[in-house]
CSV table of C-alpha atoms in Angstrom, one decimal:
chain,number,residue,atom,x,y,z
A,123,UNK,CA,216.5,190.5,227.1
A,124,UNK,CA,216.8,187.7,229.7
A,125,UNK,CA,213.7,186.0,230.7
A,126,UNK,CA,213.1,182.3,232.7
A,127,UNK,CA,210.6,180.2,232.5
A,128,UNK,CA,209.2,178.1,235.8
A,129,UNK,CA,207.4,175.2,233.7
A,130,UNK,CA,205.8,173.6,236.9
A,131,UNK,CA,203.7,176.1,239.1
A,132,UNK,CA,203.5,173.2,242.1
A,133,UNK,CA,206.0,170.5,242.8
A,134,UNK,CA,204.7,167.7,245.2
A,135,UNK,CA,207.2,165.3,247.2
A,136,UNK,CA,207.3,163.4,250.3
A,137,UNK,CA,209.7,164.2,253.4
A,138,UNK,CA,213.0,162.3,252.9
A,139,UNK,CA,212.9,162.3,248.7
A,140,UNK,CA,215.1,164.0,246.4
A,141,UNK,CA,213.0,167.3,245.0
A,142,UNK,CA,213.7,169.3,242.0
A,143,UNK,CA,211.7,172.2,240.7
A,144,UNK,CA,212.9,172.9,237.3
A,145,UNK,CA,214.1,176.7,235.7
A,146,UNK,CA,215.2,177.2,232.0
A,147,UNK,CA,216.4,180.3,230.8
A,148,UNK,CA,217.0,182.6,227.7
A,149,UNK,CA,219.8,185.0,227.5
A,150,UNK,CA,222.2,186.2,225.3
A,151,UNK,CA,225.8,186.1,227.0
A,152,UNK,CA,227.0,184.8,229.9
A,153,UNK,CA,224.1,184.5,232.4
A,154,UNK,CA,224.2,185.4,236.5
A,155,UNK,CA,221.2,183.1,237.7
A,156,UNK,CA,219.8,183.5,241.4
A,157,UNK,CA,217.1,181.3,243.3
A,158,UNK,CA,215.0,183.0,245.7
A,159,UNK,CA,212.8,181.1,248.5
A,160,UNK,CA,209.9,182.7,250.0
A,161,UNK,CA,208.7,181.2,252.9
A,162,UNK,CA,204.9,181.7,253.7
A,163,UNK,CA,204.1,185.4,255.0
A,164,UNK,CA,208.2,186.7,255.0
A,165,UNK,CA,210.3,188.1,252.4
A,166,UNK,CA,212.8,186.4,250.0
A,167,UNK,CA,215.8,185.0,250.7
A,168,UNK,CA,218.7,184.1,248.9
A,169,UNK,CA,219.4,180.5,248.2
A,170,UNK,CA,222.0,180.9,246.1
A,171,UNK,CA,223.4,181.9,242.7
A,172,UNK,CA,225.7,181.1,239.3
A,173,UNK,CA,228.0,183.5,238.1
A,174,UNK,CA,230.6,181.8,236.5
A,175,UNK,CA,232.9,178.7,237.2
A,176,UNK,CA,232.0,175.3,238.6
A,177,UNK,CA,228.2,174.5,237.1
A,178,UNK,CA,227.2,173.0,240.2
A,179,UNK,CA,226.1,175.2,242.7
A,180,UNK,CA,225.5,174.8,246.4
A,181,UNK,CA,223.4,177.5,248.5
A,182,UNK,CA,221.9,177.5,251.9
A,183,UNK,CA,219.8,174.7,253.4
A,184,UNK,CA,221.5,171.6,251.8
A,185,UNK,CA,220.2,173.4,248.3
A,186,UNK,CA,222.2,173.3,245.2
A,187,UNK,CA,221.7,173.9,241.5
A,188,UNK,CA,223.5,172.8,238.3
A,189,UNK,CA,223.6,175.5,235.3
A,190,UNK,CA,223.6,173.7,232.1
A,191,UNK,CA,224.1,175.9,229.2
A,192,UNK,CA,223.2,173.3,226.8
A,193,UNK,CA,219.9,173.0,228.2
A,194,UNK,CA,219.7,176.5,229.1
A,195,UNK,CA,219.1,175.5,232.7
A,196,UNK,CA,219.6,175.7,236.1
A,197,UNK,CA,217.3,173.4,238.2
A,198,UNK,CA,216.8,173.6,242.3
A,199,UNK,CA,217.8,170.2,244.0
A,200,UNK,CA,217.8,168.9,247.2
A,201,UNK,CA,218.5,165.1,247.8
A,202,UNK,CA,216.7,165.2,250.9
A,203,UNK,CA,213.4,167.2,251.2
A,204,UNK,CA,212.0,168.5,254.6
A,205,UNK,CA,209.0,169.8,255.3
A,206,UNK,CA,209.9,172.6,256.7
A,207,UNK,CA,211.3,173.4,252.8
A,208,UNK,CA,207.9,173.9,251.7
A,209,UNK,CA,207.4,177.9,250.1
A,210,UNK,CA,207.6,179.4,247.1
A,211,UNK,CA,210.8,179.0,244.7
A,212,UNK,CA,212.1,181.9,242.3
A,213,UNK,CA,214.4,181.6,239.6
A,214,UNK,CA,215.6,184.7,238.3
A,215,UNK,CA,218.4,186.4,236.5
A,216,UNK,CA,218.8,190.1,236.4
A,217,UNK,CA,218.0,192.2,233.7
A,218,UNK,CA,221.3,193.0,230.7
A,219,UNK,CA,221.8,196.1,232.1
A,220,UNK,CA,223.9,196.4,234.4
A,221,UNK,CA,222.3,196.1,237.4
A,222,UNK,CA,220.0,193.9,239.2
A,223,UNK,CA,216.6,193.9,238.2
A,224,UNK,CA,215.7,190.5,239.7
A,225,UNK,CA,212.6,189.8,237.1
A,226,UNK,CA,210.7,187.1,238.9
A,227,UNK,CA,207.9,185.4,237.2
A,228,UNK,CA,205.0,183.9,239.2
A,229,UNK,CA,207.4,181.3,240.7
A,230,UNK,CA,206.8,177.2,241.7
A,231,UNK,CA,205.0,176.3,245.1
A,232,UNK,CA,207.2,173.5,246.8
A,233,UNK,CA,204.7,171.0,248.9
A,234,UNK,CA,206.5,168.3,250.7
A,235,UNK,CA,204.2,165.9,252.8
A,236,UNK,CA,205.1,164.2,256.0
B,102,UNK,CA,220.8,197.5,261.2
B,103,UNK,CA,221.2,193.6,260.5
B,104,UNK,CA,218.8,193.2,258.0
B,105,UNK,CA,216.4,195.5,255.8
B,106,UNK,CA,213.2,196.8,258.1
B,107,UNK,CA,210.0,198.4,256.7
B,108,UNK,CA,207.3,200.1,258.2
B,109,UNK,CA,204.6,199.8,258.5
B,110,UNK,CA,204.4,196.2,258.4
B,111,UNK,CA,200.6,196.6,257.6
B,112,UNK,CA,198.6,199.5,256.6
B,113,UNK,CA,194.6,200.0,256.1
B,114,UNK,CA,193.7,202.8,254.0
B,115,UNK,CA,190.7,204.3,251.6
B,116,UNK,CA,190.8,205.0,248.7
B,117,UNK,CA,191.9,208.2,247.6
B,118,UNK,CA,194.0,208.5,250.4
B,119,UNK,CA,197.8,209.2,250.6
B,120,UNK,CA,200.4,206.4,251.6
B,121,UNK,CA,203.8,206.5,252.4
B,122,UNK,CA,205.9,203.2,253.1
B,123,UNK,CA,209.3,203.2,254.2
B,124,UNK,CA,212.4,201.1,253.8
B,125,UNK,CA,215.4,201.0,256.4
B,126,UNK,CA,218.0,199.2,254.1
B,127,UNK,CA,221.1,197.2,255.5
B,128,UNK,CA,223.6,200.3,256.3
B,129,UNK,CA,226.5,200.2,253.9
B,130,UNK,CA,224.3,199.5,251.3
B,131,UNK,CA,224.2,201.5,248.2
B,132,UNK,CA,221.5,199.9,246.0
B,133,UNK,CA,217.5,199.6,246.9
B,134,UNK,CA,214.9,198.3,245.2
B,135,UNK,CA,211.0,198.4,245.4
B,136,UNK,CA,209.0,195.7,244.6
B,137,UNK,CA,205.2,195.2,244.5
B,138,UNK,CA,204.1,191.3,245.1
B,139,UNK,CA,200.0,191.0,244.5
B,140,UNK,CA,198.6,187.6,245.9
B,141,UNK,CA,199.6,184.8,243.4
B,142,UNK,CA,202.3,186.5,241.5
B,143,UNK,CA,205.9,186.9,241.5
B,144,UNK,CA,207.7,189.9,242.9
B,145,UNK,CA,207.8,193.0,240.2
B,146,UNK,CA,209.7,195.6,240.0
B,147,UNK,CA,209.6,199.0,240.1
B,148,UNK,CA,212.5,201.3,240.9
B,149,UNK,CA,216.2,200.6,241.8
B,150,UNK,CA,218.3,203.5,243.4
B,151,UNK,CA,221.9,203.4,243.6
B,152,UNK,CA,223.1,205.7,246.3
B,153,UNK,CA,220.0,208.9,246.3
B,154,UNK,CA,219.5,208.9,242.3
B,155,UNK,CA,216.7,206.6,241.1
B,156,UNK,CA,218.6,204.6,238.4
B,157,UNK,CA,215.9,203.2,237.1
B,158,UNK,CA,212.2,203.7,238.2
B,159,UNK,CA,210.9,202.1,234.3
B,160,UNK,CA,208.5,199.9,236.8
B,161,UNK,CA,206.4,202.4,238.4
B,162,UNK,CA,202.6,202.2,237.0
B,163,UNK,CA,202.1,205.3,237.1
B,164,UNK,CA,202.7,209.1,237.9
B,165,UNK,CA,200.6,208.4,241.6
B,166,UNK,CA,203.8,206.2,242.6
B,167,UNK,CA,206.7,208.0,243.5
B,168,UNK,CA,210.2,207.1,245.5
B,169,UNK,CA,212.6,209.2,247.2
B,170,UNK,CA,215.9,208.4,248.6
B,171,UNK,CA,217.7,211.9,250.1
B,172,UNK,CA,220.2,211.1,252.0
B,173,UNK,CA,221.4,207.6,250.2
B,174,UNK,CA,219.7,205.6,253.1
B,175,UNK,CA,216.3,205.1,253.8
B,176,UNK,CA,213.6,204.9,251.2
B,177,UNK,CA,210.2,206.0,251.0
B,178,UNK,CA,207.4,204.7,248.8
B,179,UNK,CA,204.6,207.0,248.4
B,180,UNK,CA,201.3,206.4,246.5
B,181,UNK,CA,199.1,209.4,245.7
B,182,UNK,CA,194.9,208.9,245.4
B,183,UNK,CA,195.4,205.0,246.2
B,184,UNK,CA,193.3,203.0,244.2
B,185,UNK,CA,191.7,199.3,245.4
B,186,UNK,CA,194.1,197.7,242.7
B,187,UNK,CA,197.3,199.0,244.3
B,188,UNK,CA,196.5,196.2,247.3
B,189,UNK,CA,199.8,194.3,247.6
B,190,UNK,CA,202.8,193.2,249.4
B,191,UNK,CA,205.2,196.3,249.2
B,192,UNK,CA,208.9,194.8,249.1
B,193,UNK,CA,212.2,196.5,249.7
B,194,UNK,CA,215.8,194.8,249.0
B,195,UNK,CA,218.7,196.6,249.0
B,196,UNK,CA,222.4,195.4,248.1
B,197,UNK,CA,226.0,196.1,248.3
B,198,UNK,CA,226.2,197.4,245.1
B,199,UNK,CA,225.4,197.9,241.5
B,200,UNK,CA,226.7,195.0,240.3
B,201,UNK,CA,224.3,191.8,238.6
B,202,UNK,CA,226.0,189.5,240.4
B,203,UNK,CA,225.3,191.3,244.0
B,204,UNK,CA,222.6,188.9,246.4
B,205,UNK,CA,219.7,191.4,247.3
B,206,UNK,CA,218.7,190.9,250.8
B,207,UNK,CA,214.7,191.7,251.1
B,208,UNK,CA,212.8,193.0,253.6
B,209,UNK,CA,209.4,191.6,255.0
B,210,UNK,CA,207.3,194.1,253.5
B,211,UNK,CA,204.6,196.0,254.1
B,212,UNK,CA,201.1,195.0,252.9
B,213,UNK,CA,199.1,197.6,252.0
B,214,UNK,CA,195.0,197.1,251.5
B,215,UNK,CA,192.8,199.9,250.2
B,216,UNK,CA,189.4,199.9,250.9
């Protein structure tokens, strides 16, 4: 089974610093990885996603990610953090079976400070 | 529509009572998912359809949960003798298809709280 661990549940940073909230994962073959934001009181949205190719990543909102399968990971970065990018961040990969079960664990609360 | 809709966005109820939730996916969509987010925790799952057959529904608690799908489009979540401890954010995401590597665009839920 795939599973990913979120090893910080809050990541603090001021406006205008780099940010990185960290995802590690364990899978057996080739792994599709996804981050999800949720921004307070909506829905998730898609940030973006590794499915195979270049290990650097970029998504939406000047996000990107770089999968390293010798670290098993795939951490969110941003050079430049807003505050408007505070939420909740998701890392998730879909379940082995063929379809998209999106298991999300309790995910890491972004805070960035004026 | 352009994104996923469900109604109601909030709902009050007591306990014992009979709920039904409803998801408007993206049209042209052929997989939906339900998700139940309680306050603090991630998103879980608990069913996927893929056009009207529930593909997999291996996340529903329990036999007072129940999904339907007729006509490929809209869902409908519908909880039997609610309990206080089904109180949660009620998400729906549909997608373009089966495969893993599909994005899931989610909807803004509906919040349920039982009294």
């Amino acid at each position: 089974a795939q599973s990913v661990a979120q090893p910080e549940d809050q990541v603090n940073v001021a406006e205008g610093n780099p940010l990185t909230v960290k995802c590690t994962y364990s899978v057996s073959g080739n792994p599709y990885l996804f981050w999800y934001v949720q921004y307070p009181n909506r829905g998730l949205q898609f940030l973006l996603k590794y499915i195979t190719g270049d290990n650097l990543v970029k998504g939406s909102y000047g996000f990107e990610a770089e999968f390293n399968k010798s670290q098993t990971s795939f951490h969110l970065k941003k050079p430049s953090a807003l505050v408007s990018d505070s939420a909740l961040y998701f890392c998730a990969p879909p379940t082995n079976t063929g379809f998209q079960k999106l298991v999300f664990g309790t995910g890491t609360r972004l805070l960035v400070s004026p | 529509g352009a994104g996923v809709s469900q109604t109601p966005s909030n709902k009050v109820t007591e306990k014992g009572k009979y709920v039904e939730l409803r998801c408007d996916p993206i049209s042209g969509h052929t997989a939906l998912y339900w998700y139940r987010q309680s306050l603090g925790q991630g998103p879980e799952f608990l069913i996927y359809f893929q056009g009207t057959g529930a593909a997999d529904d291996s996340g529903l608690p329990n036999d007072r949960f129940f999904a339907v799908r007729p006509e490929g489009s809209v869902s409908t979540l519908k909880i039997q003798r609610t309990e206080r401890g089904d109180s949660a954010v009620y998400l729906c995401a549909s997608g373009s298809g089966p495969s893993g590597a599909n994005v899931l665009t989610f909807g803004a839920g509906s919040r349920l709280t039982v009294l």
